[in-house]
Amino acid sequence: MDVEISLRVDGAEHRLVVDTRTSLLDALRERLGNTSPKKGCDHGQCGACTVLLDGRRVNSCLALAVAHQGAQIVTAAGLAQDGALHPMQESFIRHDAFQCGYCTPGQIVSAVGMLDEARAGWPSAVTPDFASSNVSADGGGSGVLVEDEIRERMSGNLCRCAAYANIVPAVKEVAG
Ligand code: FES
């Protein structure tokens, strides 16, 4: 069944007609021409399609477009503001944190979302025990987001080129 919906993507309002079974990823890519989120597995396993949905990281291939009217959707394309790249985008470039680049938009969006989650306090139900982190749910730690924690919290974003050795330092630099 087709329905008319509105989506707020990267600060712009869009009206479009979609089938009720259309994924948010397909709505973004096929209907709105926003090819920033990538279709890797289309089954919630690779993270290439990661977007921020009201600030939370979501695999857009698993979300239905009709379910997210009114939500603030941010893709990697929307992270740059006023002609300036987001610090995370700049850090990925500085660290050469990609090879083929297919997973990169999802990696960057996930990293930005992860740091926002850290600043807001991790959801305790999904907080592993990283003793040296300054962003644990109870606010304890040494003030450093350790590389193991970055790897764990971004484990939903796969890189087939295995560029993790550069991705992790790129994220860590922005995390401080
Ligand atoms: Fe959505 Fe792989 S395309 S998780």
PDB file of C-alpha atoms and ligand atoms in Angstrom:
ATOM      1  CA  MET A   1       0.000   0.000   0.000  1.00  0.00           C
ATOM      2  CA  ASP A   2       1.365   3.421  -0.947  1.00  0.00           C
ATOM      3  CA  VAL A   3       1.233   6.278   1.526  1.00  0.00           C
ATOM      4  CA  GLU A   4       2.438   9.856   1.470  1.00  0.00           C
ATOM      5  CA  ILE A   5       4.951  10.626   4.183  1.00  0.00           C
ATOM      6  CA  SER A   6       7.284  13.425   5.180  1.00  0.00           C
ATOM      7  CA  LEU A   7      10.897  12.901   6.204  1.00  0.00           C
ATOM      8  CA  ARG A   8      13.318  15.422   7.681  1.00  0.00           C
ATOM      9  CA  VAL A   9      16.703  14.577   6.247  1.00  0.00           C
ATOM     10  CA  ASP A  10      19.857  16.586   6.857  1.00  0.00           C
ATOM     11  CA  GLY A  11      17.768  19.582   7.846  1.00  0.00           C
ATOM     12  CA  ALA A  12      15.417  19.539   4.859  1.00  0.00           C
ATOM     13  CA  GLU A  13      11.767  18.456   4.804  1.00  0.00           C
ATOM     14  CA  HIS A  14      10.739  16.042   2.051  1.00  0.00           C
ATOM     15  CA  ARG A  15       7.335  14.731   1.045  1.00  0.00           C
ATOM     16  CA  LEU A  16       7.241  11.470  -0.842  1.00  0.00           C
ATOM     17  CA  VAL A  17       5.008   8.528  -1.600  1.00  0.00           C
ATOM     18  CA  VAL A  18       6.312   5.153  -0.515  1.00  0.00           C
ATOM     19  CA  ASP A  19       5.065   1.649  -0.084  1.00  0.00           C
ATOM     20  CA  THR A  20       4.530   0.910   3.602  1.00  0.00           C
ATOM     21  CA  ARG A  21       7.227  -1.776   3.353  1.00  0.00           C
ATOM     22  CA  THR A  22       9.891   0.615   2.031  1.00  0.00           C
ATOM     23  CA  SER A  23      12.966   0.726   4.215  1.00  0.00           C
ATOM     24  CA  LEU A  24      14.331   4.052   5.331  1.00  0.00           C
ATOM     25  CA  LEU A  25      17.507   3.209   3.404  1.00  0.00           C
ATOM     26  CA  ASP A  26      15.614   2.701   0.149  1.00  0.00           C
ATOM     27  CA  ALA A  27      13.574   5.848   0.729  1.00  0.00           C
ATOM     28  CA  LEU A  28      16.756   7.853   1.223  1.00  0.00           C
ATOM     29  CA  ARG A  29      18.670   6.373  -1.674  1.00  0.00           C
ATOM     30  CA  GLU A  30      16.055   5.524  -4.264  1.00  0.00           C
ATOM     31  CA  ARG A  31      13.428   8.170  -3.599  1.00  0.00           C
ATOM     32  CA  LEU A  32      15.400  11.143  -2.294  1.00  0.00           C
ATOM     33  CA  GLY A  33      18.659  10.507  -4.146  1.00  0.00           C
ATOM     34  CA  ASN A  34      20.709  10.647  -0.950  1.00  0.00           C
ATOM     35  CA  THR A  35      23.312   7.966  -1.666  1.00  0.00           C
ATOM     36  CA  SER A  36      25.380   8.751   1.395  1.00  0.00           C
ATOM     37  CA  PRO A  37      24.081   5.757   3.382  1.00  0.00           C
ATOM     38  CA  LYS A  38      25.254   2.642   1.534  1.00  0.00           C
ATOM     39  CA  LYS A  39      23.501  -0.655   0.966  1.00  0.00           C
ATOM     40  CA  GLY A  40      25.900  -3.392   1.954  1.00  0.00           C
ATOM     41  CA  CYS A  41      24.080  -6.410   3.360  1.00  0.00           C
ATOM     42  CA  ASP A  42      20.535  -4.968   3.566  1.00  0.00           C
ATOM     43  CA  HIS A  43      20.112  -7.208   6.627  1.00  0.00           C
ATOM     44  CA  GLY A  44      21.436  -5.179   9.543  1.00  0.00           C
ATOM     45  CA  GLN A  45      24.809  -6.840   9.614  1.00  0.00           C
ATOM     46  CA  CYS A  46      27.352  -4.423   8.122  1.00  0.00           C
ATOM     47  CA  GLY A  47      26.486  -0.894   9.288  1.00  0.00           C
ATOM     48  CA  ALA A  48      27.120   0.697   5.878  1.00  0.00           C
ATOM     49  CA  CYS A  49      23.620   2.179   5.999  1.00  0.00           C
ATOM     50  CA  THR A  50      24.014   3.835   9.428  1.00  0.00           C
ATOM     51  CA  VAL A  51      22.161   7.117   9.939  1.00  0.00           C
ATOM     52  CA  LEU A  52      21.316   9.120  13.028  1.00  0.00           C
ATOM     53  CA  LEU A  53      17.643   8.967  13.901  1.00  0.00           C
ATOM     54  CA  ASP A  54      16.882  11.605  16.524  1.00  0.00           C
ATOM     55  CA  GLY A  55      20.537  11.344  17.446  1.00  0.00           C
ATOM     56  CA  ARG A  56      20.693   7.569  17.763  1.00  0.00           C
ATOM     57  CA  ARG A  57      22.609   5.260  15.453  1.00  0.00           C
ATOM     58  CA  VAL A  58      20.291   3.128  13.352  1.00  0.00           C
ATOM     59  CA  ASN A  59      20.765   0.677  10.518  1.00  0.00           C
ATOM     60  CA  SER A  60      18.454   2.341   8.027  1.00  0.00           C
ATOM     61  CA  CYS A  61      17.999  -0.921   6.106  1.00  0.00           C
ATOM     62  CA  LEU A  62      16.107  -2.276   9.123  1.00  0.00           C
ATOM     63  CA  ALA A  63      13.897   0.786   9.669  1.00  0.00           C
ATOM     64  CA  LEU A  64      10.635   1.415   7.871  1.00  0.00           C
ATOM     65  CA  ALA A  65      10.373   4.863   6.332  1.00  0.00           C
ATOM     66  CA  VAL A  66       6.722   5.238   7.361  1.00  0.00           C
ATOM     67  CA  ALA A  67       7.643   4.740  11.002  1.00  0.00           C
ATOM     68  CA  HIS A  68       9.945   7.734  11.188  1.00  0.00           C
ATOM     69  CA  GLN A  69       7.968  10.716  10.015  1.00  0.00           C
ATOM     70  CA  GLY A  70       8.974  13.788  11.959  1.00  0.00           C
ATOM     71  CA  ALA A  71      12.233  12.265  13.146  1.00  0.00           C
ATOM     72  CA  GLN A  72      15.495  14.128  12.590  1.00  0.00           C
ATOM     73  CA  ILE A  73      17.447  11.976  10.165  1.00  0.00           C
ATOM     74  CA  VAL A  74      21.117  12.792   9.659  1.00  0.00           C
ATOM     75  CA  THR A  75      23.324  11.139   7.068  1.00  0.00           C
ATOM     76  CA  ALA A  76      27.048  11.565   6.527  1.00  0.00           C
ATOM     77  CA  ALA A  77      26.216  14.073   3.795  1.00  0.00           C
ATOM     78  CA  GLY A  78      24.476  16.236   6.384  1.00  0.00           C
ATOM     79  CA  LEU A  79      27.336  16.334   8.874  1.00  0.00           C
ATOM     80  CA  ALA A  80      29.200  19.058   7.008  1.00  0.00           C
ATOM     81  CA  GLN A  81      27.908  22.492   7.964  1.00  0.00           C
ATOM     82  CA  ASP A  82      28.316  25.819   6.157  1.00  0.00           C
ATOM     83  CA  GLY A  83      30.797  24.335   3.708  1.00  0.00           C
ATOM     84  CA  ALA A  84      33.024  22.931   6.449  1.00  0.00           C
ATOM     85  CA  LEU A  85      33.522  19.226   7.027  1.00  0.00           C
ATOM     86  CA  HIS A  86      32.601  17.758  10.392  1.00  0.00           C
ATOM     87  CA  PRO A  87      35.670  17.198  12.607  1.00  0.00           C
ATOM     88  CA  MET A  88      35.115  13.449  12.290  1.00  0.00           C
ATOM     89  CA  GLN A  89      35.188  13.703   8.500  1.00  0.00           C
ATOM     90  CA  GLU A  90      38.389  15.722   8.674  1.00  0.00           C
ATOM     91  CA  SER A  91      39.941  13.209  11.043  1.00  0.00           C
ATOM     92  CA  PHE A  92      39.133  10.298   8.735  1.00  0.00           C
ATOM     93  CA  ILE A  93      40.879  12.152   5.916  1.00  0.00           C
ATOM     94  CA  ARG A  94      43.865  13.047   8.099  1.00  0.00           C
ATOM     95  CA  HIS A  95      44.264   9.434   9.215  1.00  0.00           C
ATOM     96  CA  ASP A  96      43.592   7.950   5.781  1.00  0.00           C
ATOM     97  CA  ALA A  97      40.894   5.895   7.505  1.00  0.00           C
ATOM     98  CA  PHE A  98      39.505   4.166   4.432  1.00  0.00           C
ATOM     99  CA  GLN A  99      40.522   2.138   1.436  1.00  0.00           C
ATOM    100  CA  CYS A 100      37.597   1.526  -0.936  1.00  0.00           C
ATOM    101  CA  GLY A 101      35.472   4.007   1.054  1.00  0.00           C
ATOM    102  CA  TYR A 102      32.193   2.106   0.800  1.00  0.00           C
ATOM    103  CA  CYS A 103      31.734   1.750   4.550  1.00  0.00           C
ATOM    104  CA  THR A 104      33.090   5.224   5.324  1.00  0.00           C
ATOM    105  CA  PRO A 105      29.822   7.218   5.540  1.00  0.00           C
ATOM    106  CA  GLY A 106      28.406   4.634   7.936  1.00  0.00           C
ATOM    107  CA  GLN A 107      31.626   4.542   9.939  1.00  0.00           C
ATOM    108  CA  ILE A 108      31.662   8.326  10.307  1.00  0.00           C
ATOM    109  CA  VAL A 109      27.989   8.609  11.253  1.00  0.00           C
ATOM    110  CA  SER A 110      28.411   5.775  13.741  1.00  0.00           C
ATOM    111  CA  ALA A 111      31.478   7.440  15.271  1.00  0.00           C
ATOM    112  CA  VAL A 112      29.650  10.755  15.631  1.00  0.00           C
ATOM    113  CA  GLY A 113      26.653   8.994  17.179  1.00  0.00           C
ATOM    114  CA  MET A 114      28.872   6.998  19.501  1.00  0.00           C
ATOM    115  CA  LEU A 115      30.535  10.135  20.870  1.00  0.00           C
ATOM    116  CA  ASP A 116      27.149  11.781  21.345  1.00  0.00           C
ATOM    117  CA  GLU A 117      26.014   8.686  23.260  1.00  0.00           C
ATOM    118  CA  ALA A 118      29.153   8.908  25.372  1.00  0.00           C
ATOM    119  CA  ARG A 119      28.550  12.538  26.253  1.00  0.00           C
ATOM    120  CA  ALA A 120      24.931  11.781  27.127  1.00  0.00           C
ATOM    121  CA  GLY A 121      25.922   8.773  29.253  1.00  0.00           C
ATOM    122  CA  TRP A 122      25.876   5.233  27.906  1.00  0.00           C
ATOM    123  CA  PRO A 123      22.655   3.243  28.250  1.00  0.00           C
ATOM    124  CA  SER A 124      23.590   1.053  31.218  1.00  0.00           C
ATOM    125  CA  ALA A 125      22.062  -2.085  29.708  1.00  0.00           C
ATOM    126  CA  VAL A 126      24.595  -2.042  26.876  1.00  0.00           C
ATOM    127  CA  THR A 127      27.593  -0.646  28.729  1.00  0.00           C
ATOM    128  CA  PRO A 128      30.497  -3.086  28.840  1.00  0.00           C
ATOM    129  CA  ASP A 129      33.012  -2.738  31.637  1.00  0.00           C
ATOM    130  CA  PHE A 130      35.708  -0.436  30.278  1.00  0.00           C
ATOM    131  CA  ALA A 131      37.449   0.665  33.442  1.00  0.00           C
ATOM    132  CA  SER A 132      39.599   3.396  31.861  1.00  0.00           C
ATOM    133  CA  SER A 133      36.837   5.182  29.982  1.00  0.00           C
ATOM    134  CA  ASN A 134      35.605   8.612  31.000  1.00  0.00           C
ATOM    135  CA  VAL A 135      32.278   8.005  29.377  1.00  0.00           C
ATOM    136  CA  SER A 136      30.949   5.050  31.316  1.00  0.00           C
ATOM    137  CA  ALA A 137      27.401   5.208  32.628  1.00  0.00           C
ATOM    138  CA  ASP A 138      28.519   6.140  36.132  1.00  0.00           C
ATOM    139  CA  GLY A 139      30.838   8.895  34.925  1.00  0.00           C
ATOM    140  CA  GLY A 140      33.949   7.171  36.247  1.00  0.00           C
ATOM    141  CA  GLY A 141      37.243   6.587  34.451  1.00  0.00           C
ATOM    142  CA  SER A 142      40.474   8.250  33.498  1.00  0.00           C
ATOM    143  CA  GLY A 143      39.319  10.709  30.863  1.00  0.00           C
ATOM    144  CA  VAL A 144      40.358   8.673  27.839  1.00  0.00           C
ATOM    145  CA  LEU A 145      38.145   6.774  25.406  1.00  0.00           C
ATOM    146  CA  VAL A 146      40.291   3.695  24.942  1.00  0.00           C
ATOM    147  CA  GLU A 147      40.771   2.050  21.563  1.00  0.00           C
ATOM    148  CA  ASP A 148      39.243  -1.225  22.742  1.00  0.00           C
ATOM    149  CA  GLU A 149      36.091   0.640  23.652  1.00  0.00           C
ATOM    150  CA  ILE A 150      35.910   2.342  20.275  1.00  0.00           C
ATOM    151  CA  ARG A 151      36.317  -1.042  18.583  1.00  0.00           C
ATOM    152  CA  GLU A 152      33.591  -2.570  20.752  1.00  0.00           C
ATOM    153  CA  ARG A 153      31.117   0.270  20.375  1.00  0.00           C
ATOM    154  CA  MET A 154      31.637   0.456  16.621  1.00  0.00           C
ATOM    155  CA  SER A 155      31.656  -3.297  16.095  1.00  0.00           C
ATOM    156  CA  GLY A 156      28.445  -2.993  14.111  1.00  0.00           C
ATOM    157  CA  ASN A 157      30.305  -1.151  11.359  1.00  0.00           C
ATOM    158  CA  LEU A 158      32.314  -3.559   9.274  1.00  0.00           C
ATOM    159  CA  CYS A 159      35.136  -2.647   6.901  1.00  0.00           C
ATOM    160  CA  ARG A 160      35.877  -5.234   4.251  1.00  0.00           C
ATOM    161  CA  CYS A 161      39.255  -3.613   3.604  1.00  0.00           C
ATOM    162  CA  ALA A 162      40.063  -3.963   7.321  1.00  0.00           C
ATOM    163  CA  ALA A 163      41.094  -0.320   7.660  1.00  0.00           C
ATOM    164  CA  TYR A 164      40.419  -0.474  11.386  1.00  0.00           C
ATOM    165  CA  ALA A 165      44.057   0.355  12.172  1.00  0.00           C
ATOM    166  CA  ASN A 166      43.395   3.849  10.837  1.00  0.00           C
ATOM    167  CA  ILE A 167      39.675   4.147  11.616  1.00  0.00           C
ATOM    168  CA  VAL A 168      40.155   3.678  15.344  1.00  0.00           C
ATOM    169  CA  PRO A 169      42.873   6.379  15.694  1.00  0.00           C
ATOM    170  CA  ALA A 170      40.731   8.748  13.598  1.00  0.00           C
ATOM    171  CA  VAL A 171      37.821   8.317  15.991  1.00  0.00           C
ATOM    172  CA  LYS A 172      40.058   8.455  19.033  1.00  0.00           C
ATOM    173  CA  GLU A 173      41.529  11.788  17.983  1.00  0.00           C
ATOM    174  CA  VAL A 174      38.084  13.406  17.891  1.00  0.00           C
ATOM    175  CA  ALA A 175      37.049  11.673  21.105  1.00  0.00           C
ATOM    176  CA  GLY A 176      40.001  13.345  22.834  1.00  0.00           C
TER     177      GLY A 176
HETATM  178 FE1  FES B   1      22.136  -2.024   6.568  1.00  0.00          FE
HETATM  179 FE2  FES B   1      24.228  -3.630   6.067  1.00  0.00          FE
HETATM  180  S1  FES B   1      23.063  -2.418   4.658  1.00  0.00           S
HETATM  181  S2  FES B   1      23.402  -3.063   7.999  1.00  0.00           S
END
